[in-house]
Amino acid sequence: MTVLVLAEDYDPTVDRVVMTLSDRGVPVFRADLSWFPHKLTLDAELSGNRWVGVLRTPERETKLAGLRSVWYRSPTNFSFPATMPRARREHAEREARFGVGGVLATLPVMWMNHPQRGADNAYKPRQLTVAAQCGLNVPRTLVTNDADAVRRFAHNSRHGLIIKVLAANIIYESGQRKVAHTHLLTDDDLADLSGVDLTAHQLQEWVPKAYEVRMIAVGTELFAVSIHTEDPEAYIDWRVNLDELEYGVIDVPQAVADRVRAFMSASGLTFSALDFVITPDGQWIFLESNSGGQFGWLTPVLGTAISDAIANLLAQGEPR
């Protein structure tokens, strides 16, 4: 039975897992959704209570009923000729999303992760709610477009406030790619809150940290790496200066591990990258979960452990 991998053409992390599966003799059918319709064909017929048929490229095909698992690894969007009139192109994109996406979403196999569960997890307020319900410590958080609410929240915060984006932190402006990093609000920021009313903002009480942790959850397996820095800006958001970070493998306390597994189960996820702050007194504070998070850059620290765990889970997946 075959593992279906939906991912971008260039993704070294996927390459490593696919090679591991191939070495084990597990068939893999890899495609990107951007191949549809010019080099990816769907032929699906409803038979009884499930879709049967094939996914086909010019080189090969795989039967929908012969899949054991699906790795939905941030594939790019469906692609249609730019020469198509805009209205027709938009119509074709919608039809592909609801047609191809609708058929694939019903496949009764193990998903990593099901796109609907990944979409649910993208909502950070929902993440924080589920994490708190599962017993994880979460920062005091405010979502608002009210400047007075920000002032109230700041007044009741002992350690100051940070502001962080609710969605993707990449912005394209004037042809330039800009990154919105976590920002520690200054007195000047709080004195001028003009523009807060224009959209929703996520603010959290600043959590004093000894260091941070990136945790990768694959099924019930957890891999945790500590992140240390002496850079003042990276201390606020370690993504600012990756060259000044020091990493180390760290054990996850049993209570935290149990709560993370409960979070994964409640979220319907089989893979996620989770970020934590570790306070000076050793508390683990949950920040967020990225169900499509990167982990390849941790290979020098963890070796192939994460890739092997993903390959194991995909290989074990069976139709339900």
Coordinates of C-alpha atoms in Angstrom, one line a residue:
M1 CA 0.0 0.0 0.0
T2 CA 1.2 3.5 -0.9
V3 CA 2.0 6.7 1.1
L4 CA 0.6 9.8 -0.7
V5 CA 2.9 12.8 -0.1
L6 CA 1.5 16.2 -1.1
A7 CA 4.3 18.7 -0.9
E8 CA 6.2 21.4 -2.8
D9 CA 8.6 20.2 -5.5
Y10 CA 11.6 21.4 -3.6
D11 CA 11.6 20.4 0.0
P12 CA 14.7 18.6 1.3
T13 CA 12.9 17.6 4.5
V14 CA 10.4 15.7 2.4
D15 CA 13.2 14.2 0.3
R16 CA 14.7 12.7 3.4
V17 CA 11.5 11.0 4.5
V18 CA 10.7 9.8 1.0
M19 CA 14.2 8.2 0.8
T20 CA 13.7 6.5 4.1
L21 CA 10.4 5.1 3.0
S22 CA 11.8 4.0 -0.3
D23 CA 14.7 2.3 1.5
R24 CA 12.2 0.3 3.5
G25 CA 10.3 -0.8 0.4
V26 CA 7.2 1.4 1.1
P27 CA 5.7 2.7 -2.1
V28 CA 5.4 6.6 -2.3
F29 CA 3.4 8.7 -4.6
R30 CA 4.6 12.3 -4.4
A31 CA 2.8 15.3 -6.0
D32 CA 2.2 18.9 -5.5
L33 CA -1.3 20.4 -5.9
S34 CA 0.1 23.0 -8.2
W35 CA 0.6 20.1 -10.7
F36 CA -3.2 20.1 -11.1
P37 CA -4.5 20.1 -13.8
H38 CA -1.6 20.3 -16.2
K39 CA 0.3 17.2 -15.0
L40 CA -1.9 15.8 -12.2
T41 CA -5.1 14.1 -13.1
L42 CA -7.9 12.9 -10.7
D43 CA -10.3 10.2 -11.8
A44 CA -12.5 9.5 -8.8
E45 CA -15.9 7.7 -8.7
L46 CA -18.1 7.4 -5.6
S47 CA -18.6 3.7 -5.0
G48 CA -20.8 2.9 -2.0
N49 CA -19.6 5.2 0.8
R50 CA -16.1 6.0 -0.5
W51 CA -14.3 7.5 -3.5
V52 CA -12.3 5.0 -5.7
G53 CA -10.2 5.7 -8.7
V54 CA -6.7 7.1 -9.3
L55 CA -4.4 10.0 -9.1
R56 CA -2.2 10.1 -12.2
T57 CA 0.8 11.9 -13.5
P58 CA 2.4 11.4 -17.0
E59 CA 4.8 9.0 -15.3
R60 CA 2.8 7.0 -12.8
E61 CA -0.5 6.6 -10.9
T62 CA -1.8 5.5 -7.6
K63 CA -5.1 4.0 -6.6
L64 CA -7.1 6.0 -4.0
A65 CA -8.2 2.7 -2.4
G66 CA -4.6 1.6 -2.2
L67 CA -3.4 4.4 0.1
R68 CA -2.2 3.7 3.6
S69 CA -1.5 7.3 4.7
V70 CA -1.3 10.9 3.5
W71 CA 1.4 13.4 4.4
Y72 CA -0.1 16.8 3.7
R73 CA 3.1 18.9 3.8
S74 CA 2.2 22.5 2.8
P75 CA 1.6 21.8 -0.9
T76 CA 1.3 24.9 -3.1
N77 CA -2.0 26.0 -4.6
F78 CA -3.6 24.7 -7.8
S79 CA -2.1 26.3 -10.9
F80 CA -3.9 27.6 -14.0
P81 CA -2.6 29.5 -17.0
A82 CA -2.2 33.3 -16.4
T83 CA -3.6 33.7 -19.9
M84 CA -7.0 32.5 -18.7
P85 CA -9.5 35.4 -18.1
R86 CA -9.5 36.2 -14.4
A87 CA -13.1 35.2 -13.8
R88 CA -12.6 31.8 -15.4
R89 CA -9.3 31.2 -13.6
E90 CA -10.9 32.0 -10.2
H91 CA -13.8 29.7 -11.1
A92 CA -11.4 26.9 -12.0
E93 CA -9.4 27.4 -8.8
R94 CA -12.6 27.1 -6.7
E95 CA -13.8 24.0 -8.6
A96 CA -10.4 22.4 -8.0
R97 CA -10.4 23.2 -4.3
F98 CA -13.8 21.8 -3.7
G99 CA -13.5 18.9 -6.2
V100 CA -10.0 17.6 -5.7
G101 CA -9.8 18.8 -2.1
G102 CA -13.2 17.4 -1.4
V103 CA -12.3 13.9 -2.7
L104 CA -8.9 13.8 -0.9
A105 CA -10.3 15.1 2.4
T106 CA -12.6 12.1 2.6
L107 CA -9.9 9.4 2.2
P108 CA -10.3 7.1 5.2
V109 CA -6.5 6.8 6.0
M110 CA -4.1 8.2 8.5
W111 CA -3.4 11.9 7.8
M112 CA -0.4 14.0 8.8
N113 CA -2.2 16.3 9.1
H114 CA -5.7 16.4 7.7
P115 CA -6.0 19.8 6.0
Q116 CA -9.2 20.7 7.9
R117 CA -7.4 19.9 11.3
G118 CA -4.5 22.0 10.1
A119 CA -6.8 24.8 9.2
D120 CA -8.4 24.7 12.6
N121 CA -5.0 24.7 14.3
A122 CA -4.0 27.9 12.4
Y123 CA -6.3 29.9 14.6
K124 CA -4.1 31.0 17.5
P125 CA -6.9 31.9 19.9
R126 CA -8.2 28.3 19.4
Q127 CA -4.8 26.9 20.1
L128 CA -4.5 28.7 23.4
T129 CA -8.0 27.6 24.4
V130 CA -7.3 23.9 23.6
A131 CA -3.8 24.1 25.3
A132 CA -5.3 25.6 28.5
Q133 CA -8.1 23.0 28.5
C134 CA -5.4 20.3 28.3
G135 CA -3.6 21.7 31.3
L136 CA -0.8 23.5 29.6
N137 CA 0.3 26.9 31.0
V138 CA -0.5 29.7 28.6
P139 CA 0.4 33.4 28.8
R140 CA -2.2 36.0 29.7
T141 CA -3.5 37.0 26.3
L142 CA -5.7 39.8 24.8
V143 CA -7.1 39.9 21.3
T144 CA -8.6 43.3 20.6
N145 CA -8.9 46.4 18.3
D146 CA -9.6 48.7 21.3
A147 CA -6.8 51.0 22.5
D148 CA -8.4 51.3 25.9
A149 CA -8.4 47.5 26.3
V150 CA -4.7 47.5 25.5
R151 CA -4.0 50.1 28.2
R152 CA -6.1 48.2 30.7
F153 CA -4.2 45.0 29.9
A154 CA -0.8 46.7 30.1
H155 CA -1.7 48.2 33.5
N156 CA -2.4 44.7 34.8
S157 CA 0.7 43.1 33.4
R158 CA 3.7 42.9 35.7
H159 CA 6.4 42.2 33.1
G160 CA 5.3 44.2 30.1
L161 CA 3.6 43.3 26.9
I162 CA 4.5 41.7 23.6
I163 CA 2.5 41.9 20.3
K164 CA 2.6 39.1 17.8
V165 CA 0.8 38.4 14.6
L166 CA -2.3 36.2 14.6
A167 CA -1.6 34.7 11.1
A168 CA 1.4 34.4 8.8
N169 CA 4.2 36.8 9.8
I170 CA 5.4 37.4 6.2
I171 CA 4.2 40.6 4.6
Y172 CA 5.0 41.7 1.0
E173 CA 5.0 45.4 0.7
S174 CA 6.4 47.5 -2.2
G175 CA 7.9 44.4 -3.8
Q176 CA 9.8 43.6 -0.6
R177 CA 9.4 40.6 1.7
K178 CA 9.1 41.7 5.3
V179 CA 8.9 39.6 8.5
A180 CA 6.7 40.6 11.5
H181 CA 8.7 39.4 14.5
T182 CA 7.4 39.4 18.1
H183 CA 7.8 42.9 19.5
L184 CA 8.1 44.0 23.1
L185 CA 6.1 47.1 23.6
T186 CA 7.8 50.2 24.9
D187 CA 6.3 53.1 26.8
D188 CA 6.3 55.1 23.5
D189 CA 4.4 52.3 21.8
L190 CA 1.7 52.4 24.6
A191 CA 1.6 56.2 24.4
D192 CA 0.6 56.1 20.8
L193 CA -1.9 53.3 20.0
S194 CA -3.2 54.9 16.8
G195 CA -4.1 52.2 14.3
V196 CA -5.1 49.6 16.9
D197 CA -8.7 50.1 15.9
L198 CA -8.0 49.0 12.3
T199 CA -7.8 45.3 12.9
A200 CA -7.4 42.6 15.5
H201 CA -4.2 42.4 17.5
Q202 CA -2.8 39.7 19.8
L203 CA -1.0 40.9 22.9
Q204 CA 0.4 38.8 25.6
E205 CA 2.0 39.4 29.0
W206 CA 5.8 39.1 28.6
V207 CA 7.0 35.9 30.2
P208 CA 10.5 36.1 31.7
K209 CA 12.6 33.3 30.1
A210 CA 15.6 31.3 30.9
Y211 CA 15.5 29.8 27.4
E212 CA 13.0 28.6 24.8
V213 CA 12.1 25.1 23.5
R214 CA 11.1 24.0 20.0
M215 CA 9.2 20.7 20.4
I216 CA 8.3 18.4 17.5
A217 CA 5.4 16.0 18.1
V218 CA 5.1 13.1 15.7
G219 CA 2.2 11.0 16.8
T220 CA 2.9 10.3 20.5
E221 CA 6.7 10.8 20.1
L222 CA 8.1 14.1 21.3
F223 CA 11.5 15.6 20.4
A224 CA 12.5 18.8 22.3
V225 CA 15.4 21.1 21.6
S226 CA 16.4 24.0 23.9
I227 CA 17.2 27.3 22.3
H228 CA 19.6 29.7 24.0
T229 CA 20.9 33.1 22.9
E230 CA 22.8 36.1 24.3
D231 CA 21.5 38.4 21.6
P232 CA 19.0 40.9 23.1
E233 CA 16.7 40.9 20.1
A234 CA 16.8 37.1 19.6
Y235 CA 16.0 36.9 23.3
I236 CA 12.6 38.4 22.4
D237 CA 12.1 36.4 19.2
W238 CA 14.8 33.8 18.4
R239 CA 13.9 33.9 14.7
V240 CA 15.6 37.4 14.4
N241 CA 19.1 36.0 14.5
L242 CA 19.4 32.3 13.9
D243 CA 23.2 32.6 13.7
E244 CA 23.4 33.5 17.4
L245 CA 21.5 30.5 18.8
E246 CA 22.8 27.5 20.7
Y247 CA 20.8 24.3 20.8
G248 CA 20.7 21.2 23.0
V249 CA 18.5 18.1 23.3
I250 CA 16.3 18.4 26.4
D251 CA 14.0 16.0 28.2
V252 CA 10.3 16.9 28.4
P253 CA 8.8 16.6 32.0
Q254 CA 6.2 13.8 32.1
A255 CA 3.4 16.2 33.1
V256 CA 4.2 18.5 30.1
A257 CA 4.5 15.5 27.8
D258 CA 1.1 14.1 28.9
R259 CA -0.5 17.5 28.3
V260 CA 1.1 18.0 24.9
R261 CA -0.2 14.5 23.8
A262 CA -3.7 15.5 25.1
F263 CA -3.4 18.8 23.1
M264 CA -2.4 16.8 19.9
S265 CA -5.3 14.4 20.4
A266 CA -7.8 17.2 21.1
S267 CA -6.6 19.1 18.0
G268 CA -6.7 16.1 15.8
L269 CA -3.1 16.4 14.8
T270 CA -0.4 13.8 14.2
F271 CA 2.4 16.3 13.6
S272 CA 3.1 19.7 15.0
A273 CA 6.0 22.0 16.0
L274 CA 5.3 23.6 19.4
D275 CA 7.1 26.5 21.0
F276 CA 7.6 26.9 24.8
V277 CA 9.2 29.5 27.1
I278 CA 11.0 28.0 30.1
T279 CA 10.9 30.4 33.0
P280 CA 13.8 30.9 35.4
D281 CA 12.0 28.7 37.9
G282 CA 11.5 25.9 35.4
Q283 CA 7.9 26.4 34.3
W284 CA 7.0 25.4 30.7
I285 CA 4.8 28.1 29.1
F286 CA 3.0 27.1 25.8
L287 CA 3.3 29.8 23.1
E288 CA 1.9 28.2 19.9
S289 CA 1.6 25.2 17.7
N290 CA 2.5 25.1 14.0
S291 CA 1.0 22.0 12.4
G292 CA 3.2 22.6 9.3
G293 CA 6.3 23.7 11.2
Q294 CA 9.8 23.2 10.0
F295 CA 12.2 20.8 11.7
G296 CA 15.0 20.2 9.1
W297 CA 17.2 22.8 10.6
L298 CA 17.3 20.7 13.8
T299 CA 18.9 17.8 12.1
P300 CA 22.4 18.7 13.3
V301 CA 21.1 18.4 16.9
L302 CA 18.7 15.5 16.6
G303 CA 20.0 13.6 13.6
T304 CA 17.4 11.8 11.6
A305 CA 15.2 11.0 14.6
I306 CA 12.3 13.2 13.5
S307 CA 12.4 12.0 9.8
D308 CA 12.6 8.4 11.0
A309 CA 9.6 8.9 13.3
I310 CA 7.5 10.5 10.4
A311 CA 8.5 7.6 8.1
N312 CA 7.5 5.1 10.8
L313 CA 4.1 6.7 11.3
L314 CA 3.4 7.0 7.6
A315 CA 4.4 3.4 6.9
Q316 CA 2.2 2.1 9.7
G317 CA -0.9 4.1 8.6
E318 CA -3.7 1.8 7.4
P319 CA -7.1 2.4 5.8
R320 CA -10.0 2.7 8.2

